[in-house]
């Protein structure tokens, strides 16, 4: 019995899960996944007329949302640092500008999101109008960040495609001994392109959440929950792999 217990507790998957949850991002993506599952289930139960059962899932969704806001307190500074580093980096102007803009937008989003959280736990006491205004500004920053990320992805994807095309082009001056290096660079570029496409899909689905909150589109909680589950699982998968790579 002790042997079975030790095998379960010390299983590599359990160890990797602990590594995943040891990071704020890993916990946030896990919470977000459950939060969106709760949102979808609540919508389904309400449509079936089970309002009392739906209330439990809505309560869980709200609790997880508040917990995520708490975990992200101070994270805006991280994005400001990233924006500052981007100003000092070299690279294509378009990619640099969108990177800076995206990081500043996310910093603004997280700052105002922290105010929303502070009001929800009564640390601050906003009027109804002030609460709505802060929430709207937060969602505007969020939407701007995602849109800038999408533009950045398109610019980067185009550049990487050009680099792959140039790498494939025959060059009479190249030596046979360079084949291994060119092959390694080719695979590196393809991996970068795959990562850009992956994040582009996530952002293409996530963009509808702030757009809905701002009233730009009208989507039901079922659709928002379903897209949220997809993007949360995709992001969680990335974090899971990163946790597995950590020693």
mmCIF file of C-alpha atoms in Angstrom:
data_model
loop_
_atom_site.group_PDB
_atom_site.id
_atom_site.type_symbol
_atom_site.label_atom_id
_atom_site.label_comp_id
_atom_site.label_asym_id
_atom_site.label_seq_id
_atom_site.Cartn_x
_atom_site.Cartn_y
_atom_site.Cartn_z
ATOM 1 C CA UNK A 1 0.000 0.000 0.000
ATOM 2 C CA UNK A 2 2.848 2.357 0.930
ATOM 3 C CA UNK A 3 4.538 1.497 -2.355
ATOM 4 C CA UNK A 4 1.419 2.418 -4.337
ATOM 5 C CA UNK A 5 1.047 5.679 -2.409
ATOM 6 C CA UNK A 6 4.677 6.626 -3.028
ATOM 7 C CA UNK A 7 4.316 5.845 -6.734
ATOM 8 C CA UNK A 8 1.306 8.162 -6.954
ATOM 9 C CA UNK A 9 2.803 10.960 -4.848
ATOM 10 C CA UNK A 10 6.209 10.811 -6.530
ATOM 11 C CA UNK A 11 4.844 10.262 -10.041
ATOM 12 C CA UNK A 12 6.498 12.568 -12.632
ATOM 13 C CA UNK A 13 3.074 14.013 -13.532
ATOM 14 C CA UNK A 14 2.497 14.997 -9.890
ATOM 15 C CA UNK A 15 5.931 16.609 -9.727
ATOM 16 C CA UNK A 16 5.301 18.502 -12.969
ATOM 17 C CA UNK A 17 1.906 19.659 -11.667
ATOM 18 C CA UNK A 18 3.566 21.074 -8.549
ATOM 19 C CA UNK A 19 6.082 22.890 -10.753
ATOM 20 C CA UNK A 20 3.205 24.263 -12.825
ATOM 21 C CA UNK A 21 1.363 25.537 -9.752
ATOM 22 C CA UNK A 22 4.519 26.966 -8.198
ATOM 23 C CA UNK A 23 4.344 29.809 -10.730
ATOM 24 C CA UNK A 24 1.732 32.564 -10.694
ATOM 25 C CA UNK A 25 1.091 32.079 -14.415
ATOM 26 C CA UNK A 26 0.537 28.341 -13.965
ATOM 27 C CA UNK A 27 -1.983 28.874 -11.170
ATOM 28 C CA UNK A 28 -3.688 31.662 -13.106
ATOM 29 C CA UNK A 29 -4.177 29.506 -16.210
ATOM 30 C CA UNK A 30 -5.524 26.664 -14.066
ATOM 31 C CA UNK A 31 -7.976 28.993 -12.318
ATOM 32 C CA UNK A 32 -9.003 30.481 -15.661
ATOM 33 C CA UNK A 33 -9.743 27.032 -17.083
ATOM 34 C CA UNK A 34 -12.018 26.125 -14.161
ATOM 35 C CA UNK A 35 -13.554 29.604 -14.230
ATOM 36 C CA UNK A 36 -14.606 29.228 -17.856
ATOM 37 C CA UNK A 37 -15.892 25.696 -17.287
ATOM 38 C CA UNK A 38 -18.030 27.161 -14.482
ATOM 39 C CA UNK A 39 -19.244 29.894 -16.808
ATOM 40 C CA UNK A 40 -20.279 27.411 -19.475
ATOM 41 C CA UNK A 41 -22.014 25.097 -16.995
ATOM 42 C CA UNK A 42 -23.878 27.999 -15.364
ATOM 43 C CA UNK A 43 -25.119 29.161 -18.769
ATOM 44 C CA UNK A 44 -26.235 25.624 -19.652
ATOM 45 C CA UNK A 45 -28.070 25.096 -16.357
ATOM 46 C CA UNK A 46 -29.822 28.463 -16.577
ATOM 47 C CA UNK A 47 -31.043 27.589 -20.069
ATOM 48 C CA UNK A 48 -32.364 24.298 -18.690
ATOM 49 C CA UNK A 49 -34.187 26.107 -15.897
ATOM 50 C CA UNK A 50 -31.908 24.947 -13.057
ATOM 51 C CA UNK A 51 -31.228 28.369 -11.564
ATOM 52 C CA UNK A 52 -30.246 27.126 -8.100
ATOM 53 C CA UNK A 53 -27.639 24.734 -9.478
ATOM 54 C CA UNK A 54 -26.397 27.430 -11.841
ATOM 55 C CA UNK A 55 -25.944 29.835 -8.914
ATOM 56 C CA UNK A 56 -23.301 27.515 -7.419
ATOM 57 C CA UNK A 57 -21.257 27.566 -10.612
ATOM 58 C CA UNK A 58 -21.669 31.330 -10.929
ATOM 59 C CA UNK A 59 -20.403 31.706 -7.361
ATOM 60 C CA UNK A 60 -17.365 29.559 -8.179
ATOM 61 C CA UNK A 61 -16.734 31.603 -11.323
ATOM 62 C CA UNK A 62 -16.851 34.853 -9.334
ATOM 63 C CA UNK A 63 -14.604 33.487 -6.577
ATOM 64 C CA UNK A 64 -12.005 32.303 -9.080
ATOM 65 C CA UNK A 65 -12.179 35.616 -10.913
ATOM 66 C CA UNK A 66 -11.508 37.482 -7.675
ATOM 67 C CA UNK A 67 -8.666 35.099 -6.835
ATOM 68 C CA UNK A 68 -7.057 35.660 -10.221
ATOM 69 C CA UNK A 69 -7.228 39.433 -9.775
ATOM 70 C CA UNK A 70 -5.545 39.077 -6.376
ATOM 71 C CA UNK A 71 -2.762 36.903 -7.821
ATOM 72 C CA UNK A 72 -2.081 39.483 -10.525
ATOM 73 C CA UNK A 73 -1.599 42.408 -8.132
ATOM 74 C CA UNK A 74 1.666 44.120 -9.009
ATOM 75 C CA UNK A 75 2.017 42.255 -12.293
ATOM 76 C CA UNK A 76 1.523 45.520 -14.165
ATOM 77 C CA UNK A 77 5.064 46.465 -13.136
ATOM 78 C CA UNK A 78 6.338 43.371 -14.949
ATOM 79 C CA UNK A 79 4.753 44.613 -18.171
ATOM 80 C CA UNK A 80 6.203 48.102 -17.669
ATOM 81 C CA UNK A 81 9.660 46.551 -17.317
ATOM 82 C CA UNK A 82 9.056 44.516 -20.482
ATOM 83 C CA UNK A 83 8.025 47.696 -22.323
ATOM 84 C CA UNK A 84 11.193 49.455 -21.164
ATOM 85 C CA UNK A 85 13.368 46.540 -22.274
ATOM 86 C CA UNK A 86 11.606 46.567 -25.654
ATOM 87 C CA UNK A 87 12.588 50.219 -26.179
ATOM 88 C CA UNK A 88 16.228 49.237 -25.724
ATOM 89 C CA UNK A 89 16.132 46.207 -27.999
ATOM 90 C CA UNK A 90 16.974 46.119 -31.684
ATOM 91 C CA UNK A 91 14.669 44.667 -34.291
ATOM 92 C CA UNK A 92 12.066 45.550 -36.907
ATOM 93 C CA UNK A 93 10.393 48.849 -36.025
ATOM 94 C CA UNK A 94 6.862 47.510 -36.440
ATOM 95 C CA UNK A 95 7.438 44.592 -34.100
ATOM 96 C CA UNK A 96 9.169 46.820 -31.564
ATOM 97 C CA UNK A 97 6.369 49.407 -31.554
ATOM 98 C CA UNK A 98 3.619 46.799 -31.188
ATOM 99 C CA UNK A 99 5.562 45.077 -28.409
ATOM 100 C CA UNK A 100 5.908 48.330 -26.467
ATOM 101 C CA UNK A 101 2.257 49.216 -27.054
ATOM 102 C CA UNK A 102 1.072 45.752 -26.024
ATOM 103 C CA UNK A 103 3.083 45.777 -22.793
ATOM 104 C CA UNK A 104 1.845 49.263 -21.882
ATOM 105 C CA UNK A 105 -1.738 48.236 -22.629
ATOM 106 C CA UNK A 106 -1.477 45.149 -20.429
ATOM 107 C CA UNK A 107 0.087 47.249 -17.659
ATOM 108 C CA UNK A 108 -2.882 49.617 -17.862
ATOM 109 C CA UNK A 109 -5.335 46.721 -17.915
ATOM 110 C CA UNK A 110 -3.846 45.081 -14.824
ATOM 111 C CA UNK A 111 -3.672 48.396 -12.963
ATOM 112 C CA UNK A 112 -7.350 49.134 -13.501
ATOM 113 C CA UNK A 113 -8.242 45.487 -12.942
ATOM 114 C CA UNK A 114 -6.604 45.786 -9.512
ATOM 115 C CA UNK A 115 -8.883 48.751 -8.783
ATOM 116 C CA UNK A 116 -11.884 46.639 -9.778
ATOM 117 C CA UNK A 117 -10.741 43.954 -7.331
ATOM 118 C CA UNK A 118 -10.108 46.503 -4.552
ATOM 119 C CA UNK A 119 -13.645 47.800 -4.975
ATOM 120 C CA UNK A 120 -15.119 44.275 -4.965
ATOM 121 C CA UNK A 121 -13.521 43.486 -1.569
ATOM 122 C CA UNK A 122 -14.493 46.924 -0.168
ATOM 123 C CA UNK A 123 -10.928 48.229 0.116
ATOM 124 C CA UNK A 124 -12.183 51.043 -2.113
ATOM 125 C CA UNK A 125 -15.749 52.296 -2.319
ATOM 126 C CA UNK A 126 -16.641 53.428 -5.816
ATOM 127 C CA UNK A 127 -19.957 54.827 -6.843
ATOM 128 C CA UNK A 128 -21.825 52.781 -9.421
ATOM 129 C CA UNK A 129 -20.803 55.182 -12.173
ATOM 130 C CA UNK A 130 -17.158 55.133 -11.075
ATOM 131 C CA UNK A 131 -17.163 51.332 -10.894
ATOM 132 C CA UNK A 132 -18.518 51.072 -14.444
ATOM 133 C CA UNK A 133 -15.990 53.642 -15.690
ATOM 134 C CA UNK A 134 -13.017 51.810 -14.151
ATOM 135 C CA UNK A 135 -14.251 48.485 -15.534
ATOM 136 C CA UNK A 136 -14.682 49.974 -18.998
ATOM 137 C CA UNK A 137 -11.182 51.485 -19.008
ATOM 138 C CA UNK A 138 -9.759 48.148 -17.861
ATOM 139 C CA UNK A 139 -11.461 46.332 -20.731
ATOM 140 C CA UNK A 140 -10.315 48.952 -23.239
ATOM 141 C CA UNK A 141 -6.709 48.389 -22.209
ATOM 142 C CA UNK A 142 -7.250 44.616 -22.378
ATOM 143 C CA UNK A 143 -8.739 44.837 -25.872
ATOM 144 C CA UNK A 144 -5.944 47.151 -27.042
ATOM 145 C CA UNK A 145 -3.323 44.730 -25.716
ATOM 146 C CA UNK A 146 -4.819 41.770 -27.556
ATOM 147 C CA UNK A 147 -5.242 43.715 -30.816
ATOM 148 C CA UNK A 148 -1.636 44.908 -30.660
ATOM 149 C CA UNK A 149 -0.556 41.336 -30.006
ATOM 150 C CA UNK A 150 -2.444 40.207 -33.109
ATOM 151 C CA UNK A 151 -0.779 42.896 -35.234
ATOM 152 C CA UNK A 152 2.605 41.955 -33.773
ATOM 153 C CA UNK A 153 1.970 38.298 -34.629
ATOM 154 C CA UNK A 154 1.137 39.155 -38.244
ATOM 155 C CA UNK A 155 4.288 41.260 -38.607
ATOM 156 C CA UNK A 156 6.477 38.617 -37.014
ATOM 157 C CA UNK A 157 4.898 35.815 -39.043
ATOM 158 C CA UNK A 158 5.615 37.741 -42.243
ATOM 159 C CA UNK A 159 9.232 38.323 -41.266
ATOM 160 C CA UNK A 160 9.778 34.687 -40.317
ATOM 161 C CA UNK A 161 8.207 33.539 -43.591
ATOM 162 C CA UNK A 162 10.613 35.786 -45.512
ATOM 163 C CA UNK A 163 13.564 34.383 -43.558
ATOM 164 C CA UNK A 164 12.502 30.809 -44.305
ATOM 165 C CA UNK A 165 12.087 31.686 -47.983
ATOM 166 C CA UNK A 166 15.552 33.256 -48.084
ATOM 167 C CA UNK A 167 17.027 30.234 -46.343
ATOM 168 C CA UNK A 168 15.500 27.880 -48.892
ATOM 169 C CA UNK A 169 16.775 29.910 -51.845
ATOM 170 C CA UNK A 170 19.777 28.253 -53.535
ATOM 171 C CA UNK A 171 23.055 30.107 -53.144
ATOM 172 C CA UNK A 172 26.008 29.112 -55.264
ATOM 173 C CA UNK A 173 28.475 30.588 -52.791
ATOM 174 C CA UNK A 174 27.363 28.372 -49.918
ATOM 175 C CA UNK A 175 29.584 25.543 -48.860
ATOM 176 C CA UNK A 176 28.474 21.985 -48.301
ATOM 177 C CA UNK A 177 29.720 22.220 -44.708
ATOM 178 C CA UNK A 178 27.068 24.881 -43.972
ATOM 179 C CA UNK A 179 24.166 22.464 -44.493
ATOM 180 C CA UNK A 180 23.956 21.443 -40.837
ATOM 181 C CA UNK A 181 23.873 25.059 -39.694
ATOM 182 C CA UNK A 182 21.226 25.985 -42.260
ATOM 183 C CA UNK A 183 19.133 22.984 -41.258
ATOM 184 C CA UNK A 184 19.313 23.955 -37.583
ATOM 185 C CA UNK A 185 18.306 27.530 -38.400
ATOM 186 C CA UNK A 186 15.444 26.289 -40.569
ATOM 187 C CA UNK A 187 14.008 24.169 -37.751
ATOM 188 C CA UNK A 188 14.434 27.078 -35.341
ATOM 189 C CA UNK A 189 12.482 29.371 -37.661
ATOM 190 C CA UNK A 190 9.735 26.799 -38.117
ATOM 191 C CA UNK A 191 9.432 26.386 -34.344
ATOM 192 C CA UNK A 192 9.153 30.170 -33.972
ATOM 193 C CA UNK A 193 6.465 30.299 -36.671
ATOM 194 C CA UNK A 194 4.506 27.546 -34.927
ATOM 195 C CA UNK A 195 4.671 29.455 -31.628
ATOM 196 C CA UNK A 196 3.434 32.637 -33.327
ATOM 197 C CA UNK A 197 0.524 30.787 -34.967
ATOM 198 C CA UNK A 198 -0.376 29.140 -31.664
ATOM 199 C CA UNK A 199 -0.522 32.457 -29.806
ATOM 200 C CA UNK A 200 -2.403 34.063 -32.704
ATOM 201 C CA UNK A 201 -5.168 31.471 -32.340
ATOM 202 C CA UNK A 202 -5.382 32.149 -28.601
ATOM 203 C CA UNK A 203 -5.587 35.918 -29.115
ATOM 204 C CA UNK A 204 -8.116 35.551 -31.953
ATOM 205 C CA UNK A 205 -10.467 33.786 -29.534
ATOM 206 C CA UNK A 206 -9.665 35.843 -26.433
ATOM 207 C CA UNK A 207 -10.334 39.163 -28.155
ATOM 208 C CA UNK A 208 -14.092 38.566 -27.986
ATOM 209 C CA UNK A 209 -14.209 38.686 -24.168
ATOM 210 C CA UNK A 210 -13.258 42.373 -23.769
ATOM 211 C CA UNK A 211 -15.137 43.231 -26.968
ATOM 212 C CA UNK A 212 -18.282 41.745 -25.399
ATOM 213 C CA UNK A 213 -17.701 43.532 -22.082
ATOM 214 C CA UNK A 214 -17.413 46.841 -23.952
ATOM 215 C CA UNK A 215 -20.637 46.179 -25.856
ATOM 216 C CA UNK A 216 -18.918 45.976 -29.240
ATOM 217 C CA UNK A 217 -20.364 42.496 -29.803
ATOM 218 C CA UNK A 218 -23.187 40.610 -28.127
ATOM 219 C CA UNK A 219 -22.232 37.048 -27.193
ATOM 220 C CA UNK A 220 -23.815 34.674 -24.697
ATOM 221 C CA UNK A 221 -21.996 33.164 -21.734
ATOM 222 C CA UNK A 222 -22.023 29.754 -23.381
ATOM 223 C CA UNK A 223 -19.924 30.917 -26.317
ATOM 224 C CA UNK A 224 -17.644 33.017 -24.122
ATOM 225 C CA UNK A 225 -17.182 30.093 -21.754
ATOM 226 C CA UNK A 226 -16.427 27.668 -24.598
ATOM 227 C CA UNK A 227 -13.835 29.939 -26.225
ATOM 228 C CA UNK A 228 -12.387 30.668 -22.797
ATOM 229 C CA UNK A 229 -11.972 26.957 -22.108
ATOM 230 C CA UNK A 230 -10.190 26.438 -25.440
ATOM 231 C CA UNK A 231 -7.732 29.301 -24.944
ATOM 232 C CA UNK A 232 -7.185 28.455 -21.271
ATOM 233 C CA UNK A 233 -6.324 24.846 -22.082
ATOM 234 C CA UNK A 234 -4.030 25.989 -24.901
ATOM 235 C CA UNK A 235 -2.216 28.409 -22.588
ATOM 236 C CA UNK A 236 -2.128 25.801 -19.818
ATOM 237 C CA UNK A 237 -0.544 23.346 -22.249
ATOM 238 C CA UNK A 238 2.261 25.823 -22.930
ATOM 239 C CA UNK A 239 2.839 26.332 -19.209
ATOM 240 C CA UNK A 240 2.737 22.564 -18.623
ATOM 241 C CA UNK A 241 5.522 22.060 -21.160
ATOM 242 C CA UNK A 242 7.522 24.889 -19.620
ATOM 243 C CA UNK A 243 7.128 23.297 -16.183
ATOM 244 C CA UNK A 244 8.348 19.988 -17.589
ATOM 245 C CA UNK A 245 11.437 21.681 -18.994
ATOM 246 C CA UNK A 246 12.347 23.206 -15.620
ATOM 247 C CA UNK A 247 14.715 21.230 -13.413
#
